[in-house]
Amino acid sequence: MESPSKYSSTSLFQVYLRLRPPPSPLVQLTHQSLYPTLPPPERYLTVEDPVPEVQDGMPTDITLHPPSDSRKRAVERFTFTKVFEEQTEQIDIFKGTGIVPLIEGVLGESRDGLVATLGVTGSGKSHTILGSKTQRGLTQLSLDVLFRSLDRKVLHPSEISSLLPSLTSADPSEAQILGANAFLESIYGDAFQSHNPSRAQTPMTVRDTFQIRPQVPLSKGPQDQWSILGLERALPRYSSPKTVRLVARDSPDPISGSSQDFNLPRLDRPTRRREKRLLRGQVSNKSQDNLHTPCMPKRKPLQRPSALPQFPDVSNLSLPVDSRSEFAIVVSMYEVYNDRIFDLLSIPSNQKDLRRRHLLFKPTEASPDRKVVAGLRKIVCGTYEEALMVLETGLVERRVAGTGSNSVSSRSHGFFCVEVKRRPRGGMANSWTSANMTIVDLAGSERARNAKTAGATLAEAGKINESLMYLGQCLQMQSDNHDNTKVSPHDGMKSFSTTDRDAPSKPSLVPFRQCKLTELLFSNSFPSSNSQAKHHSTHHHRNPQKAIMIVTADPLGDFNATSQILRYSALAREVTVPRIPSVSSTILAGSRVPSGSERPGSSSSSNNNTTTLNNGEVIDSSVVEMAFSELARLNEEVEILSLRLNEESTRRSDAEENWQRAESKAETIETEVREEMWAEMEVRLEEERRRWKASWSEEADRQDEHVDRKLEILTKGMTDFAIYEDDRAVAAQQNWQQHSAAYAGELEEENRSLRAKLEGLEREVACAASPSKTSKQQGSNGETHNNDNDEDKENSSNEKKKPAKPPAPLNLDSSRDVLVGATPFKLNGMSLSSAAAAASEDTDPPEKSEKVLPKTPGTVRKMRKLTARKWDLMDESELEAYENFS
Ligand SMILES: Nc1ncnc2c1ncn2[C@@H]1O[C@H](COP(=O)(O)OP(=O)(O)OP(=O)(O)O)[C@@H](O)[C@H]1O
């Protein structure tokens, strides 16, 4: 097998193996007393001696010896970058796995770093990553080194008011960025005393409001005989932080959103406008605080852990940092549960919000070349203690459950991200560059039989195993681009190794897009291929991440599960078939036994180079030997082939399983896509309907307006017509008035002349006042009068015969007619008035004046005649106009 250093340089992940120590004697004793019939577990794993020149004298290889059951299985040898044995302490793992160079890369080169643990459930992943009540894990140690190295260069949000807005505006992941103080206050209900941490090394308190809720009766599984609920928890040395986390709450199912009494409010993201105003210093300090302080109802406060472990000590570890830069440390946490991403720091604010919204892993506008978890809540921490408290808060939210294999089993893959943001001292406020340090505690693979899971926990296990299987495929692909099996002799063993690093082969694509977990773990492992990135002005070139995988294994645990994990995580594998004495070799060996001794399958005699068989046949010994050796070789080959066949059938069944899973996943995706499309279509239809309605009502309005306008025009036209009519009427009126005035003048004139005549006549009458003349005149007058009277009578009888008619209308065509027709009353009136005037002047009786009138009978007659004629010609409107005029 190749040296692990060769793999280290080329692999996307450096893979370390950590062996979990056996439980303490107390646990073992208790276990034995509980299950006296069970045999003590058998150790199936041996660590091979280190190759002196490789990896600081640390072992790199282990061998798995299958347990002694009836099935014959191959012995497998696995190679890792390093193997850490049971007695290894946390600090050895921290220093020995290359985490320190990883942090150096994050601080100096702006290169992302990733540390993950992988292993069977209960093998010690969380212990490695998060530590125990007394021992810090890799997360705490990394944070400590980070803060120690940055020392006073870390900006504190409570000291620099513009820090949060500036970080928010530069963040590419649409995150909600808060200060640690405000966040912790909303969780714990008291101001966080970040500068006064407890240094006491007492264990964290178990929150008494929480309860342990094992989901299955916690009986001991046959494979993992040491995981018994409560026993490990009783032992301080083996207690993990999950002991505290387990009891956190009635874990709500994000799908069903079951009961929980948290009341953590949501924060509203400040608007861009407010951010800009903040950056310009236009918002008061108080409102700045409010901006990033949860202005929300507080949830029932959690009990603050009384103390946090301080060991192991890393105070001597401080890494060089660019002194011209200033830094901000931004912490976020999320979990991948059932292939969905959930924020661990966005705690639901009330009962209604229990269905936690899952987040998307996608490229954003500000990060087109790189996928990011969008919409996370991120906490800016100024000190190590603040970061630890944030970590603790997120862990409370993470899903854990008691199973038959582990009393505090992680049911999700937990991601803890520390973003180290850097900007030049005194430079532009928003010119942040960043590098992420991501620490991942993967959920463990488990067998339902051993874990004794059921219902939701079983379904979770299915999802966990599926995602781990995809991870396995990726790891296998990255370390072994195609399965190049070769048979090679190895120290008296027949072996075939599954490494192709000698053979130059085309690199295969790592299929990391199969599930969220592999996407999150691998998508930063490759240089950006997105052409968009080249065009994006704000894009900073990013180096591919450096990644470390720590595989944990329990040498006394489940053999099958462990060998499966090791198979796909190891940098190289060698399968060997132990040489088992076969019949042929025994015969062969027997043929060499000195003569006289009994050998199976041959006669008792052997003479020099000949062998006598039982049937008396004598054959050459060398021929027999060759035949036997050939037989032995064939036997071995058959064994190897049967092993390979076994492996191939396992692979085939795995592949079939994968295929089925892929099919069901494709179906699920199809259903989801259909549902999404349906929903989208409905939305679009609704939009279309709304748009159509709007345009319909717009059209209706337009029509109304059109009709209104038409009506207006019509009305206006009519009005104009009326005006035209009016003009005519006015003109006519004016005409009438002019004519009237003229005729009035004429009449006046006539009146005057008549008066003059009358006066003349009166004078004549007065002068010729002799009796003869008078009687003659009287006689003639009497006649005349009589005649007149007759005529009057005739007139009056004519008038009586006629119905009472209004005065004759004007006839504008004939001035004479008008004069006559238009003035019957006037004439009468004038006659009467002139008679009255004469009477008043002469005090004559009215008969006198009446007698005057008959002197112009022609006029009167004509007038009547004309009146009658004109009247007949008049219509209603003319009559009305005439009346009005009158
Ligand atoms: N190296 C170790 N030293 C001491 N105790 C250990 C070690 N590794 C594991 N343990 C103990 O074993 C138990 C199970 O470990 P842990 O919870 O870390 O397993 P896990 O792999 O994270 O399991 P799961 O996948 O179910 O979450 C814990 O009680 C832990 O304290």
Coordinates of C-alpha atoms and ligand atoms in Angstrom, one line a residue, residues 18 20-21 120-127 232 237-240 242 406 408-410 443-444, ligand 1:
R18 CA -9.7 7.9 16.2
R20 CA -12.9 5.1 21.2
P21 CA -11.7 3.8 24.5
V120 CA -21.0 4.7 13.7
T121 CA -23.4 5.9 16.3
G122 CA -21.8 6.0 19.7
S123 CA -18.3 5.9 18.4
G124 CA -17.3 9.3 19.9
K125 CA -17.9 11.9 17.1
S126 CA -19.6 14.4 19.3
H127 CA -17.1 13.8 22.1
E232 CA -22.3 6.6 30.6
R237 CA -15.3 11.3 32.1
Y238 CA -17.5 10.1 29.4
S239 CA -20.2 12.6 29.6
S240 CA -20.7 14.5 26.5
K242 CA -25.1 16.1 24.4
N406 CA -26.4 5.8 22.1
V408 CA -27.6 10.9 23.4
S409 CA -27.7 10.2 19.7
S410 CA -27.5 13.1 17.2
A443 CA -25.0 12.0 12.8
G444 CA -23.8 8.4 13.2
Ligands
LIG1 N1 -12.5 9.3 23.3 C1 -13.5 9.2 24.3 N2 -13.2 9.3 25.5 C2 -14.1 9.2 26.5 N3 -15.4 9.0 26.2 C3 -15.8 8.8 25.0 C4 -14.9 9.0 23.9 N4 -15.5 8.8 22.8 C5 -16.8 8.6 23.1 N5 -17.0 8.6 24.4 C6 -18.3 8.5 25.1 O1 -19.1 7.6 24.4 C7 -20.4 8.1 24.4 C8 -20.9 8.2 23.0 O2 -20.2 9.2 22.4 P1 -20.8 10.3 21.4 O3 -22.0 10.8 21.9 O4 -19.7 11.3 21.2 O5 -21.0 9.4 20.2 P2 -21.5 9.8 18.7 O6 -20.6 9.1 17.8 O7 -21.5 11.3 18.6 O8 -22.9 9.2 18.6 P3 -24.1 9.7 17.7 O9 -23.7 9.5 16.3 O10 -25.2 8.7 18.1 O11 -24.4 11.0 18.0 C9 -20.4 9.4 25.2 O12 -20.9 9.1 26.5 C10 -19.0 9.8 25.2 O13 -18.7 10.5 26.4

